[in-house]
Each structure stands twice: as structure tokens, then as C-alpha cells.
Amino acid sequence: MADYIADRAIYLSGFSGPTNGSGATWDSAFDQQQASTVRDVSGDGFGALTLDDWMNNSSIKFTGYYVEIGGQHYGIFQFGSFGFIPYNSALTGGLLDLGGQRGTTLHTDALETAANCFLTGTRIATPAGQRPIEVLGPGDRVLTADGEAVAVLWVWRQEIVTLFGLGERRAPIRIAAGALGPGCPARDLVLSADHAVVLGGHLVNAGALVNGGTIAVLPLSRMPARFTYWHVETEAHVALMAENCPAESFIDYTPRAVFDNVEAYRAQGGTDRPIAEMPLPRIIAQRQLLPGLRQRLGLIGAA
């Protein structure tokens, strides 16, 4: 992450956080005004904390642990027996409250699972026309690439905060209008890197299509401080029409628990039912792309 300026910090006294990620604990917590700077030592870009990064001086290092407050994750730094959670109250909208929490199991390794979703505003085809994904809800019907109308079981939501985020794994991919063929997509389609579109009888993760031009990563430094990913769960794993481009519906390779509205889902009787992947090969890396597609995208090594 780029250098980050904080005006406050939550102090954690009696902090202990084993480096194996098994869980951190502390005896008590208090918040106070504390001007500080979190240094991006590794130069890995805005939005990613690494174990090389430090707060104010190199002796106050990032521990790899996070706390969740208001559905967002904030990194914990350590000096001696104290932990520190620096934050900018203007960006967080006020003071943060741990609510009596005395420990966390959220660690960098565990948080690397990124939701595979569409960005806010993505239009999904329905029998009544295209609708923004964020206005869909359970019971609505959406169209598959085969023209079948299927019911929405749930619309998943995950807000991403780039202040102390989880790195460029959360950065969206922009597929420019027409990049995959005439009218596909009809306008720019923005989705996460591990979200697949259907091309030539294959599920192709968006990250494998990046050519730096018509298909490119949107760095977190260019994204708002907060943005939201959405996904649509249907009974089966199907190809939805997103901006006139066939793209996969939710599949539980990403645990439902990582989404912000999982508790609402469970409160309405939702379960962690398994979903079988549609019977298409999945491409996750550029080297797996068929030569014709590599050539169309202008990728190095096209045959």
C-alpha cells in the first residue's frame, strides 16, 4: 500500500500475535488521538499491507493480523506488548469501536480469499430488460446465455475498502466494450480477476485475459476508497448475460462467509449448499488460452 496518514489509533495492551497466524489476543483496548504514518516499505502499491510495512518507525511492524469493525478490516501493528490499529477518522467516518473484542483470528493468509463478483452498476439481462445487479433480489428472474429465465436465490455483496485492504487480488478487471467480439460486452464490463466469462466453450477467468489495453487491471489506487462487488446465486451454476457478455453466476469456490450479507442470508434460511460447476473447462492462466484468442487479444506468444 502507499504511505497512509492516520490521525488516531486503537491501542491494544497485552498484545500477543503468533507469527503462524493462529490468532492474536490482547488484555484491553483504548482509542486516542495519534498522528502516524504507515510506510509502504515494499512499494507494493496502495491497498496492500505486507509484513515489511511499518508505522512511524521500523520497530512498529505490521503483524499480519486484522480486526473487523463495521464489516471492514484494519491492520494491527506491534511494538513490545502493545498493538496499534492506526486509522484516519475522516476516512472511516468517525471513531472506530472494537466493542469489547479481545482477540482476532483474521490473518493475511486467511484473508487472501477474494470474492469473485461484478462491480456496482453492472447490468444483468432479465426478462424485463437489463437491470443493475445491485437492484436485483431473491425471487427476481434473470436470463442465462441460453435464453432461459432462472430465479435469483440471493444477491451477494462485499464492500472493499482500499485504505488497509487486502492487496491487488481485490483489484477489478475492466473488459472494454467489444473486446471479446462485436457487442461483447456491450459496454465496459468490470469484474474481479477470478470471475469467469464463457468463451469458446471454456470458463475463462478475467485475470487470464488481461492484455494491458482492451482488458486491463484497474489498480486500487484508481478506485474509490470504498467500492462494492456483487454476485448472483441461482439454483445451478449458469452463464448469466452481464453487459451482453456471458459470465458465470455464483459458485461456492468462494465461501459465502466472506460476503458482508451472509448473516442476512442465513437468517432467511440460507445454507452452505454445494453448487456443481457447469461442465466446461476452466482457464485460470494466459498460457492456457487457445492460440486464436491469444492472437485476438494481442498477447505475447500468440500463434
PDB file of C-alpha atoms in Angstrom:
ATOM      1  CA  MET A   1       0.000   0.000   0.000  1.00  0.00           C
ATOM      2  CA  ALA A   2       1.096   3.601  -0.472  1.00  0.00           C
ATOM      3  CA  ASP A   3       2.003   5.615   2.634  1.00  0.00           C
ATOM      4  CA  TYR A   4      -1.119   6.179   4.704  1.00  0.00           C
ATOM      5  CA  ILE A   5      -1.663   9.090   7.120  1.00  0.00           C
ATOM      6  CA  ALA A   6      -3.623   8.328  10.292  1.00  0.00           C
ATOM      7  CA  ASP A   7      -4.891  10.723  12.952  1.00  0.00           C
ATOM      8  CA  ARG A   8      -5.961   8.185  15.580  1.00  0.00           C
ATOM      9  CA  ALA A   9      -5.063   4.711  16.804  1.00  0.00           C
ATOM     10  CA  ILE A  10      -6.620   1.996  18.916  1.00  0.00           C
ATOM     11  CA  TYR A  11      -4.046   0.806  21.461  1.00  0.00           C
ATOM     12  CA  LEU A  12      -4.137  -2.886  22.405  1.00  0.00           C
ATOM     13  CA  SER A  13      -2.364  -3.548  25.723  1.00  0.00           C
ATOM     14  CA  GLY A  14      -1.002  -7.007  26.448  1.00  0.00           C
ATOM     15  CA  PHE A  15      -0.984  -7.815  22.755  1.00  0.00           C
ATOM     16  CA  SER A  16       0.224 -11.230  21.615  1.00  0.00           C
ATOM     17  CA  GLY A  17       0.100 -12.408  18.000  1.00  0.00           C
ATOM     18  CA  PRO A  18       1.988 -15.578  16.998  1.00  0.00           C
ATOM     19  CA  THR A  19       3.541 -15.322  13.540  1.00  0.00           C
ATOM     20  CA  ASN A  20       1.908 -18.594  12.446  1.00  0.00           C
ATOM     21  CA  GLY A  21      -1.455 -16.821  12.195  1.00  0.00           C
ATOM     22  CA  SER A  22      -3.104 -18.991  14.855  1.00  0.00           C
ATOM     23  CA  GLY A  23      -4.755 -15.966  16.486  1.00  0.00           C
ATOM     24  CA  ALA A  24      -3.948 -12.758  18.363  1.00  0.00           C
ATOM     25  CA  THR A  25      -5.177 -11.655  21.792  1.00  0.00           C
ATOM     26  CA  TRP A  26      -4.951  -8.565  23.998  1.00  0.00           C
ATOM     27  CA  ASP A  27      -5.995  -7.593  27.521  1.00  0.00           C
ATOM     28  CA  SER A  28      -7.683  -4.242  26.873  1.00  0.00           C
ATOM     29  CA  ALA A  29      -8.116  -1.571  24.218  1.00  0.00           C
ATOM     30  CA  PHE A  30      -8.385   2.209  24.200  1.00  0.00           C
ATOM     31  CA  ASP A  31      -8.599   4.817  21.443  1.00  0.00           C
ATOM     32  CA  GLN A  32      -6.678   8.064  21.381  1.00  0.00           C
ATOM     33  CA  GLN A  33      -5.527  10.793  19.034  1.00  0.00           C
ATOM     34  CA  GLN A  34      -2.286   9.677  17.434  1.00  0.00           C
ATOM     35  CA  ALA A  35      -0.808  11.162  14.281  1.00  0.00           C
ATOM     36  CA  SER A  36       1.127   8.497  12.433  1.00  0.00           C
ATOM     37  CA  THR A  37       2.230   7.348   9.018  1.00  0.00           C
ATOM     38  CA  VAL A  38       2.128   3.776   7.781  1.00  0.00           C
ATOM     39  CA  ARG A  39       5.087   3.278   5.457  1.00  0.00           C
ATOM     40  CA  ASP A  40       4.859   1.251   2.259  1.00  0.00           C
ATOM     41  CA  VAL A  41       8.328  -0.264   2.581  1.00  0.00           C
ATOM     42  CA  SER A  42       7.914  -2.894  -0.122  1.00  0.00           C
ATOM     43  CA  GLY A  43       6.374  -0.430  -2.590  1.00  0.00           C
ATOM     44  CA  ASP A  44       3.636  -2.883  -3.495  1.00  0.00           C
ATOM     45  CA  GLY A  45       1.014  -0.232  -4.102  1.00  0.00           C
ATOM     46  CA  PHE A  46      -1.976   1.347  -2.386  1.00  0.00           C
ATOM     47  CA  GLY A  47      -4.319  -1.103  -0.700  1.00  0.00           C
ATOM     48  CA  ALA A  48      -1.927  -3.894   0.378  1.00  0.00           C
ATOM     49  CA  LEU A  49      -0.331  -4.420   3.782  1.00  0.00           C
ATOM     50  CA  THR A  50       2.729  -6.658   3.917  1.00  0.00           C
ATOM     51  CA  LEU A  51       4.912  -7.783   6.815  1.00  0.00           C
ATOM     52  CA  ASP A  52       7.582  -5.318   5.632  1.00  0.00           C
ATOM     53  CA  ASP A  53       5.352  -2.303   6.289  1.00  0.00           C
ATOM     54  CA  TRP A  54       5.641  -0.310   9.482  1.00  0.00           C
ATOM     55  CA  MET A  55       4.046   2.522  11.434  1.00  0.00           C
ATOM     56  CA  ASN A  56       6.081   5.670  12.269  1.00  0.00           C
ATOM     57  CA  ASN A  57       9.372   3.803  12.543  1.00  0.00           C
ATOM     58  CA  SER A  58      10.694   0.409  11.547  1.00  0.00           C
ATOM     59  CA  SER A  59      10.286  -1.010  15.074  1.00  0.00           C
ATOM     60  CA  ILE A  60       6.453  -0.841  14.864  1.00  0.00           C
ATOM     61  CA  LYS A  61       5.780  -3.569  12.306  1.00  0.00           C
ATOM     62  CA  PHE A  62       2.603  -4.900  10.746  1.00  0.00           C
ATOM     63  CA  THR A  63       1.752  -8.223  12.421  1.00  0.00           C
ATOM     64  CA  GLY A  64      -0.254  -9.821   9.634  1.00  0.00           C
ATOM     65  CA  TYR A  65      -3.383  -9.643  11.814  1.00  0.00           C
ATOM     66  CA  TYR A  66      -6.544  -7.635  11.203  1.00  0.00           C
ATOM     67  CA  VAL A  67      -9.645  -6.737  13.171  1.00  0.00           C
ATOM     68  CA  GLU A  68     -13.065  -6.386  11.606  1.00  0.00           C
ATOM     69  CA  ILE A  69     -15.013  -3.259  12.555  1.00  0.00           C
ATOM     70  CA  GLY A  70     -18.228  -2.363  10.824  1.00  0.00           C
ATOM     71  CA  GLY A  71     -17.637  -5.036   8.200  1.00  0.00           C
ATOM     72  CA  GLN A  72     -14.181  -3.634   7.291  1.00  0.00           C
ATOM     73  CA  HIS A  73     -10.679  -4.883   8.045  1.00  0.00           C
ATOM     74  CA  TYR A  74      -7.966  -2.829   9.784  1.00  0.00           C
ATOM     75  CA  GLY A  75      -4.360  -3.939  10.230  1.00  0.00           C
ATOM     76  CA  ILE A  76      -2.665  -4.392  13.622  1.00  0.00           C
ATOM     77  CA  PHE A  77       0.897  -3.189  14.201  1.00  0.00           C
ATOM     78  CA  GLN A  78       3.035  -4.133  17.217  1.00  0.00           C
ATOM     79  CA  PHE A  79       5.748  -2.700  19.455  1.00  0.00           C
ATOM     80  CA  GLY A  80       6.623  -4.755  22.512  1.00  0.00           C
ATOM     81  CA  SER A  81       3.459  -5.753  24.357  1.00  0.00           C
ATOM     82  CA  PHE A  82       1.308  -3.136  22.600  1.00  0.00           C
ATOM     83  CA  GLY A  83      -0.661  -3.481  19.413  1.00  0.00           C
ATOM     84  CA  PHE A  84      -1.781  -0.474  17.374  1.00  0.00           C
ATOM     85  CA  ILE A  85      -4.601  -0.042  14.877  1.00  0.00           C
ATOM     86  CA  PRO A  86      -3.970   3.275  13.089  1.00  0.00           C
ATOM     87  CA  TYR A  87      -6.801   4.875  11.156  1.00  0.00           C
ATOM     88  CA  ASN A  88      -7.951   8.143   9.653  1.00  0.00           C
ATOM     89  CA  SER A  89     -11.204   9.194  11.322  1.00  0.00           C
ATOM     90  CA  ALA A  90     -12.186  11.397   8.384  1.00  0.00           C
ATOM     91  CA  LEU A  91     -11.992   8.432   6.018  1.00  0.00           C
ATOM     92  CA  THR A  92     -13.707   5.999   8.404  1.00  0.00           C
ATOM     93  CA  GLY A  93     -16.500   8.465   9.175  1.00  0.00           C
ATOM     94  CA  GLY A  94     -15.720   8.780  12.881  1.00  0.00           C
ATOM     95  CA  LEU A  95     -14.174   6.821  15.733  1.00  0.00           C
ATOM     96  CA  LEU A  96     -13.756   3.065  15.487  1.00  0.00           C
ATOM     97  CA  ASP A  97     -15.180   0.868  18.236  1.00  0.00           C
ATOM     98  CA  LEU A  98     -13.881  -2.633  18.985  1.00  0.00           C
ATOM     99  CA  GLY A  99     -16.911  -3.278  21.175  1.00  0.00           C
ATOM    100  CA  GLY A 100     -15.039  -5.202  23.869  1.00  0.00           C
ATOM    101  CA  GLN A 101     -13.298  -7.527  21.410  1.00  0.00           C
ATOM    102  CA  ARG A 102     -10.206  -9.144  22.970  1.00  0.00           C
ATOM    103  CA  GLY A 103      -8.803 -11.142  20.081  1.00  0.00           C
ATOM    104  CA  THR A 104      -8.832 -11.904  16.367  1.00  0.00           C
ATOM    105  CA  THR A 105      -8.156 -14.841  14.077  1.00  0.00           C
ATOM    106  CA  LEU A 106      -8.198 -12.698  10.924  1.00  0.00           C
ATOM    107  CA  HIS A 107      -4.773 -13.033   9.361  1.00  0.00           C
ATOM    108  CA  THR A 108      -3.278 -12.111   5.994  1.00  0.00           C
ATOM    109  CA  ASP A 109      -3.149 -15.742   4.842  1.00  0.00           C
ATOM    110  CA  ALA A 110      -6.816 -16.388   5.687  1.00  0.00           C
ATOM    111  CA  LEU A 111      -7.973 -13.148   4.120  1.00  0.00           C
ATOM    112  CA  GLU A 112      -6.462 -13.832   0.704  1.00  0.00           C
ATOM    113  CA  THR A 113      -9.754 -15.387  -0.437  1.00  0.00           C
ATOM    114  CA  ALA A 114     -11.292 -12.736  -2.631  1.00  0.00           C
ATOM    115  CA  ALA A 115     -14.892 -12.759  -3.723  1.00  0.00           C
ATOM    116  CA  ASN A 116     -15.451 -13.294  -7.449  1.00  0.00           C
ATOM    117  CA  CYS A 117     -18.002 -10.709  -8.446  1.00  0.00           C
ATOM    118  CA  PHE A 118     -19.288  -7.880 -10.613  1.00  0.00           C
ATOM    119  CA  LEU A 119     -18.782  -4.209  -9.788  1.00  0.00           C
ATOM    120  CA  THR A 120     -21.734  -1.991  -8.851  1.00  0.00           C
ATOM    121  CA  GLY A 121     -23.688  -0.869 -11.902  1.00  0.00           C
ATOM    122  CA  THR A 122     -23.120  -4.000 -13.982  1.00  0.00           C
ATOM    123  CA  ARG A 123     -26.281  -4.646 -15.998  1.00  0.00           C
ATOM    124  CA  ILE A 124     -27.698  -8.164 -15.903  1.00  0.00           C
ATOM    125  CA  ALA A 125     -30.176  -9.380 -18.536  1.00  0.00           C
ATOM    126  CA  THR A 126     -33.667 -10.158 -17.212  1.00  0.00           C
ATOM    127  CA  PRO A 127     -36.949 -10.954 -18.966  1.00  0.00           C
ATOM    128  CA  ALA A 128     -37.887  -7.296 -18.389  1.00  0.00           C
ATOM    129  CA  GLY A 129     -34.638  -5.930 -19.819  1.00  0.00           C
ATOM    130  CA  GLN A 130     -31.223  -5.135 -18.374  1.00  0.00           C
ATOM    131  CA  ARG A 131     -31.100  -4.209 -14.676  1.00  0.00           C
ATOM    132  CA  PRO A 132     -28.204  -3.085 -12.464  1.00  0.00           C
ATOM    133  CA  ILE A 133     -27.051  -6.019 -10.391  1.00  0.00           C
ATOM    134  CA  GLU A 134     -27.438  -4.126  -7.108  1.00  0.00           C
ATOM    135  CA  VAL A 135     -31.220  -3.753  -7.540  1.00  0.00           C
ATOM    136  CA  LEU A 136     -31.824  -7.471  -8.047  1.00  0.00           C
ATOM    137  CA  GLY A 137     -33.116  -9.578  -5.198  1.00  0.00           C
ATOM    138  CA  PRO A 138     -34.312 -13.078  -4.288  1.00  0.00           C
ATOM    139  CA  GLY A 139     -37.209 -14.168  -6.484  1.00  0.00           C
ATOM    140  CA  ASP A 140     -36.278 -11.941  -9.412  1.00  0.00           C
ATOM    141  CA  ARG A 141     -35.629 -13.735 -12.685  1.00  0.00           C
ATOM    142  CA  VAL A 142     -32.524 -13.367 -14.810  1.00  0.00           C
ATOM    143  CA  LEU A 143     -31.665 -14.667 -18.269  1.00  0.00           C
ATOM    144  CA  THR A 144     -28.966 -17.217 -18.993  1.00  0.00           C
ATOM    145  CA  ALA A 145     -26.838 -17.206 -22.133  1.00  0.00           C
ATOM    146  CA  ASP A 146     -29.229 -19.847 -23.490  1.00  0.00           C
ATOM    147  CA  GLY A 147     -32.204 -17.520 -23.015  1.00  0.00           C
ATOM    148  CA  GLU A 148     -33.661 -19.402 -20.044  1.00  0.00           C
ATOM    149  CA  ALA A 149     -35.209 -17.358 -17.228  1.00  0.00           C
ATOM    150  CA  VAL A 150     -33.995 -18.593 -13.828  1.00  0.00           C
ATOM    151  CA  ALA A 151     -34.780 -17.396 -10.326  1.00  0.00           C
ATOM    152  CA  VAL A 152     -32.336 -15.431  -8.210  1.00  0.00           C
ATOM    153  CA  LEU A 153     -31.785 -17.148  -4.852  1.00  0.00           C
ATOM    154  CA  TRP A 154     -29.558 -14.454  -3.359  1.00  0.00           C
ATOM    155  CA  VAL A 155     -27.542 -11.396  -4.360  1.00  0.00           C
ATOM    156  CA  TRP A 156     -24.208 -11.372  -2.563  1.00  0.00           C
ATOM    157  CA  ARG A 157     -22.487  -8.132  -1.554  1.00  0.00           C
ATOM    158  CA  GLN A 158     -18.922  -7.406  -0.494  1.00  0.00           C
ATOM    159  CA  GLU A 159     -17.652  -3.883   0.140  1.00  0.00           C
ATOM    160  CA  ILE A 160     -13.958  -3.367  -0.481  1.00  0.00           C
ATOM    161  CA  VAL A 161     -12.092  -0.681   1.473  1.00  0.00           C
ATOM    162  CA  THR A 162      -8.804   0.325  -0.122  1.00  0.00           C
ATOM    163  CA  LEU A 163      -7.418   2.080   2.966  1.00  0.00           C
ATOM    164  CA  PHE A 164      -5.995  -1.057   4.571  1.00  0.00           C
ATOM    165  CA  GLY A 165      -7.251  -3.507   2.047  1.00  0.00           C
ATOM    166  CA  LEU A 166      -6.127  -6.961   1.076  1.00  0.00           C
ATOM    167  CA  GLY A 167      -3.948  -6.107  -1.858  1.00  0.00           C
ATOM    168  CA  GLU A 168      -4.286  -6.112  -5.584  1.00  0.00           C
ATOM    169  CA  ARG A 169      -6.058  -9.504  -5.505  1.00  0.00           C
ATOM    170  CA  ARG A 170      -9.165  -7.364  -4.962  1.00  0.00           C
ATOM    171  CA  ALA A 171      -8.439  -5.046  -7.904  1.00  0.00           C
ATOM    172  CA  PRO A 172     -11.093  -5.208 -10.652  1.00  0.00           C
ATOM    173  CA  ILE A 173     -10.532  -6.133 -14.288  1.00  0.00           C
ATOM    174  CA  ARG A 174     -12.036  -3.867 -16.969  1.00  0.00           C
ATOM    175  CA  ILE A 175     -13.097  -5.579 -20.198  1.00  0.00           C
ATOM    176  CA  ALA A 176     -13.680  -2.782 -22.709  1.00  0.00           C
ATOM    177  CA  ALA A 177     -16.787  -2.729 -24.870  1.00  0.00           C
ATOM    178  CA  GLY A 178     -16.343  -5.102 -27.819  1.00  0.00           C
ATOM    179  CA  ALA A 179     -13.065  -6.559 -26.535  1.00  0.00           C
ATOM    180  CA  LEU A 180     -14.342 -10.139 -26.796  1.00  0.00           C
ATOM    181  CA  GLY A 181     -16.289  -9.714 -30.009  1.00  0.00           C
ATOM    182  CA  PRO A 182     -18.947  -7.451 -31.555  1.00  0.00           C
ATOM    183  CA  GLY A 183     -21.155  -6.194 -28.713  1.00  0.00           C
ATOM    184  CA  CYS A 184     -19.407  -8.416 -26.165  1.00  0.00           C
ATOM    185  CA  PRO A 185     -19.503  -6.698 -23.856  1.00  0.00           C
ATOM    186  CA  ALA A 186     -21.944  -4.014 -24.979  1.00  0.00           C
ATOM    187  CA  ARG A 187     -20.223  -1.526 -22.690  1.00  0.00           C
ATOM    188  CA  ASP A 188     -17.246  -1.822 -20.346  1.00  0.00           C
ATOM    189  CA  LEU A 189     -17.635  -4.816 -18.023  1.00  0.00           C
ATOM    190  CA  VAL A 190     -15.843  -4.588 -14.667  1.00  0.00           C
ATOM    191  CA  LEU A 191     -15.453  -7.700 -12.550  1.00  0.00           C
ATOM    192  CA  SER A 192     -12.978  -9.402 -10.238  1.00  0.00           C
ATOM    193  CA  ALA A 193      -9.954 -11.253 -11.590  1.00  0.00           C
ATOM    194  CA  ASP A 194     -11.164 -14.756 -10.689  1.00  0.00           C
ATOM    195  CA  HIS A 195     -14.638 -14.244 -12.154  1.00  0.00           C
ATOM    196  CA  ALA A 196     -15.047 -16.230 -15.360  1.00  0.00           C
ATOM    197  CA  VAL A 197     -16.639 -15.286 -18.647  1.00  0.00           C
ATOM    198  CA  VAL A 198     -17.685 -18.006 -21.109  1.00  0.00           C
ATOM    199  CA  LEU A 199     -15.618 -18.027 -24.312  1.00  0.00           C
ATOM    200  CA  GLY A 200     -15.398 -20.770 -26.889  1.00  0.00           C
ATOM    201  CA  GLY A 201     -16.832 -23.396 -24.590  1.00  0.00           C
ATOM    202  CA  HIS A 202     -14.480 -22.510 -21.739  1.00  0.00           C
ATOM    203  CA  LEU A 203     -14.817 -20.708 -18.412  1.00  0.00           C
ATOM    204  CA  VAL A 204     -12.060 -18.104 -18.629  1.00  0.00           C
ATOM    205  CA  ASN A 205     -11.101 -16.146 -15.511  1.00  0.00           C
ATOM    206  CA  ALA A 206     -10.968 -12.424 -16.299  1.00  0.00           C
ATOM    207  CA  GLY A 207      -7.436 -12.145 -14.941  1.00  0.00           C
ATOM    208  CA  ALA A 208      -6.200 -14.546 -17.626  1.00  0.00           C
ATOM    209  CA  LEU A 209      -7.458 -12.192 -20.360  1.00  0.00           C
ATOM    210  CA  VAL A 210      -5.508  -9.096 -19.340  1.00  0.00           C
ATOM    211  CA  ASN A 211      -3.599  -7.602 -22.264  1.00  0.00           C
ATOM    212  CA  GLY A 212      -2.915  -4.163 -20.787  1.00  0.00           C
ATOM    213  CA  GLY A 213      -5.130  -2.477 -23.369  1.00  0.00           C
ATOM    214  CA  THR A 214      -8.705  -3.510 -24.041  1.00  0.00           C
ATOM    215  CA  ILE A 215      -8.603  -5.737 -20.957  1.00  0.00           C
ATOM    216  CA  ALA A 216      -6.741  -4.247 -18.029  1.00  0.00           C
ATOM    217  CA  VAL A 217      -6.397  -4.271 -14.262  1.00  0.00           C
ATOM    218  CA  LEU A 218      -7.873  -1.231 -12.533  1.00  0.00           C
ATOM    219  CA  PRO A 219      -5.282  -0.518  -9.786  1.00  0.00           C
ATOM    220  CA  LEU A 220      -6.707   0.061  -6.344  1.00  0.00           C
ATOM    221  CA  SER A 221      -5.010   3.465  -6.411  1.00  0.00           C
ATOM    222  CA  ARG A 222      -7.530   4.479  -9.111  1.00  0.00           C
ATOM    223  CA  MET A 223     -10.547   3.062  -7.295  1.00  0.00           C
ATOM    224  CA  PRO A 224     -12.674   4.923  -4.734  1.00  0.00           C
ATOM    225  CA  ALA A 225     -11.772   4.428  -1.070  1.00  0.00           C
ATOM    226  CA  ARG A 226     -14.793   2.118  -0.917  1.00  0.00           C
ATOM    227  CA  PHE A 227     -16.392   0.129  -3.711  1.00  0.00           C
ATOM    228  CA  THR A 228     -18.705  -2.866  -3.802  1.00  0.00           C
ATOM    229  CA  TYR A 229     -18.681  -6.228  -5.537  1.00  0.00           C
ATOM    230  CA  TRP A 230     -21.937  -8.116  -6.191  1.00  0.00           C
ATOM    231  CA  HIS A 231     -22.777 -11.643  -7.276  1.00  0.00           C
ATOM    232  CA  VAL A 232     -25.941 -13.540  -8.193  1.00  0.00           C
ATOM    233  CA  GLU A 233     -26.658 -17.015  -6.854  1.00  0.00           C
ATOM    234  CA  THR A 234     -29.093 -19.196  -8.759  1.00  0.00           C
ATOM    235  CA  GLU A 235     -30.034 -22.822  -8.224  1.00  0.00           C
ATOM    236  CA  ALA A 236     -27.328 -24.033 -10.607  1.00  0.00           C
ATOM    237  CA  HIS A 237     -24.049 -22.616 -11.853  1.00  0.00           C
ATOM    238  CA  VAL A 238     -25.050 -20.902 -15.108  1.00  0.00           C
ATOM    239  CA  ALA A 239     -23.847 -18.295 -17.592  1.00  0.00           C
ATOM    240  CA  LEU A 240     -25.655 -15.001 -16.996  1.00  0.00           C
ATOM    241  CA  MET A 241     -25.646 -12.180 -19.517  1.00  0.00           C
ATOM    242  CA  ALA A 242     -23.694  -9.296 -17.980  1.00  0.00           C
ATOM    243  CA  GLU A 243     -23.431  -6.278 -20.302  1.00  0.00           C
ATOM    244  CA  ASN A 244     -24.329  -8.728 -23.116  1.00  0.00           C
ATOM    245  CA  CYS A 245     -21.365 -10.941 -22.208  1.00  0.00           C
ATOM    246  CA  PRO A 246     -21.850 -14.483 -20.827  1.00  0.00           C
ATOM    247  CA  ALA A 247     -20.371 -14.597 -17.335  1.00  0.00           C
ATOM    248  CA  GLU A 248     -20.727 -17.131 -14.565  1.00  0.00           C
ATOM    249  CA  SER A 249     -23.207 -16.965 -11.708  1.00  0.00           C
ATOM    250  CA  PHE A 250     -22.080 -17.570  -8.129  1.00  0.00           C
ATOM    251  CA  ILE A 251     -20.304 -20.809  -7.329  1.00  0.00           C
ATOM    252  CA  ASP A 252     -19.190 -21.658  -3.807  1.00  0.00           C
ATOM    253  CA  TYR A 253     -15.465 -21.785  -4.559  1.00  0.00           C
ATOM    254  CA  THR A 254     -15.597 -18.507  -2.663  1.00  0.00           C
ATOM    255  CA  PRO A 255     -17.068 -19.220   0.791  1.00  0.00           C
ATOM    256  CA  ARG A 256     -20.352 -17.447   1.408  1.00  0.00           C
ATOM    257  CA  ALA A 257     -18.943 -16.342   4.762  1.00  0.00           C
ATOM    258  CA  VAL A 258     -16.653 -13.766   3.108  1.00  0.00           C
ATOM    259  CA  PHE A 259     -19.627 -11.688   1.952  1.00  0.00           C
ATOM    260  CA  ASP A 260     -20.975  -8.813   4.033  1.00  0.00           C
ATOM    261  CA  ASN A 261     -24.598 -10.006   3.927  1.00  0.00           C
ATOM    262  CA  VAL A 262     -24.055 -13.646   4.889  1.00  0.00           C
ATOM    263  CA  GLU A 263     -25.887 -13.228   8.215  1.00  0.00           C
ATOM    264  CA  ALA A 264     -28.977 -11.931   6.423  1.00  0.00           C
ATOM    265  CA  TYR A 265     -28.741 -14.922   4.097  1.00  0.00           C
ATOM    266  CA  ARG A 266     -28.604 -17.348   6.998  1.00  0.00           C
ATOM    267  CA  ALA A 267     -31.400 -15.540   8.833  1.00  0.00           C
ATOM    268  CA  GLN A 268     -33.647 -16.268   5.849  1.00  0.00           C
ATOM    269  CA  GLY A 269     -32.793 -19.961   5.919  1.00  0.00           C
ATOM    270  CA  GLY A 270     -29.866 -19.911   3.504  1.00  0.00           C
ATOM    271  CA  THR A 271     -27.434 -22.812   3.764  1.00  0.00           C
ATOM    272  CA  ASP A 272     -23.903 -23.567   2.578  1.00  0.00           C
ATOM    273  CA  ARG A 273     -25.216 -25.890  -0.102  1.00  0.00           C
ATOM    274  CA  PRO A 274     -22.625 -27.058  -2.633  1.00  0.00           C
ATOM    275  CA  ILE A 275     -23.023 -25.946  -6.249  1.00  0.00           C
ATOM    276  CA  ALA A 276     -21.671 -28.108  -9.064  1.00  0.00           C
ATOM    277  CA  GLU A 277     -19.626 -26.233 -11.663  1.00  0.00           C
ATOM    278  CA  MET A 278     -21.052 -26.219 -15.178  1.00  0.00           C
ATOM    279  CA  PRO A 279     -19.303 -28.852 -17.323  1.00  0.00           C
ATOM    280  CA  LEU A 280     -16.858 -26.524 -19.073  1.00  0.00           C
ATOM    281  CA  PRO A 281     -13.036 -26.460 -18.736  1.00  0.00           C
ATOM    282  CA  ARG A 282     -11.810 -23.528 -16.639  1.00  0.00           C
ATOM    283  CA  ILE A 283      -8.874 -21.404 -17.772  1.00  0.00           C
ATOM    284  CA  ILE A 284      -7.067 -19.575 -14.983  1.00  0.00           C
ATOM    285  CA  ALA A 285      -3.807 -18.504 -16.684  1.00  0.00           C
ATOM    286  CA  GLN A 286      -2.866 -16.924 -20.010  1.00  0.00           C
ATOM    287  CA  ARG A 287      -0.719 -19.892 -21.019  1.00  0.00           C
ATOM    288  CA  GLN A 288      -3.924 -21.979 -21.143  1.00  0.00           C
ATOM    289  CA  LEU A 289      -5.659 -19.689 -23.642  1.00  0.00           C
ATOM    290  CA  LEU A 290      -6.307 -21.065 -27.113  1.00  0.00           C
ATOM    291  CA  PRO A 291      -3.991 -19.570 -29.769  1.00  0.00           C
ATOM    292  CA  GLY A 292      -6.814 -17.816 -31.618  1.00  0.00           C
ATOM    293  CA  LEU A 293      -7.942 -15.964 -28.504  1.00  0.00           C
ATOM    294  CA  ARG A 294      -4.368 -15.056 -27.575  1.00  0.00           C
ATOM    295  CA  GLN A 295      -3.875 -13.612 -31.034  1.00  0.00           C
ATOM    296  CA  ARG A 296      -7.147 -11.658 -30.938  1.00  0.00           C
ATOM    297  CA  LEU A 297      -6.142 -10.114 -27.597  1.00  0.00           C
ATOM    298  CA  GLY A 298      -2.649  -9.274 -28.839  1.00  0.00           C
ATOM    299  CA  LEU A 299      -0.938 -11.316 -26.134  1.00  0.00           C
ATOM    300  CA  ILE A 300       2.737 -12.191 -26.401  1.00  0.00           C
ATOM    301  CA  GLY A 301       3.322 -15.631 -27.821  1.00  0.00           C
ATOM    302  CA  ALA A 302       0.164 -15.695 -29.922  1.00  0.00           C
ATOM    303  CA  ALA A 303       0.296 -18.337 -32.586  1.00  0.00           C
TER     304      ALA A 303
END
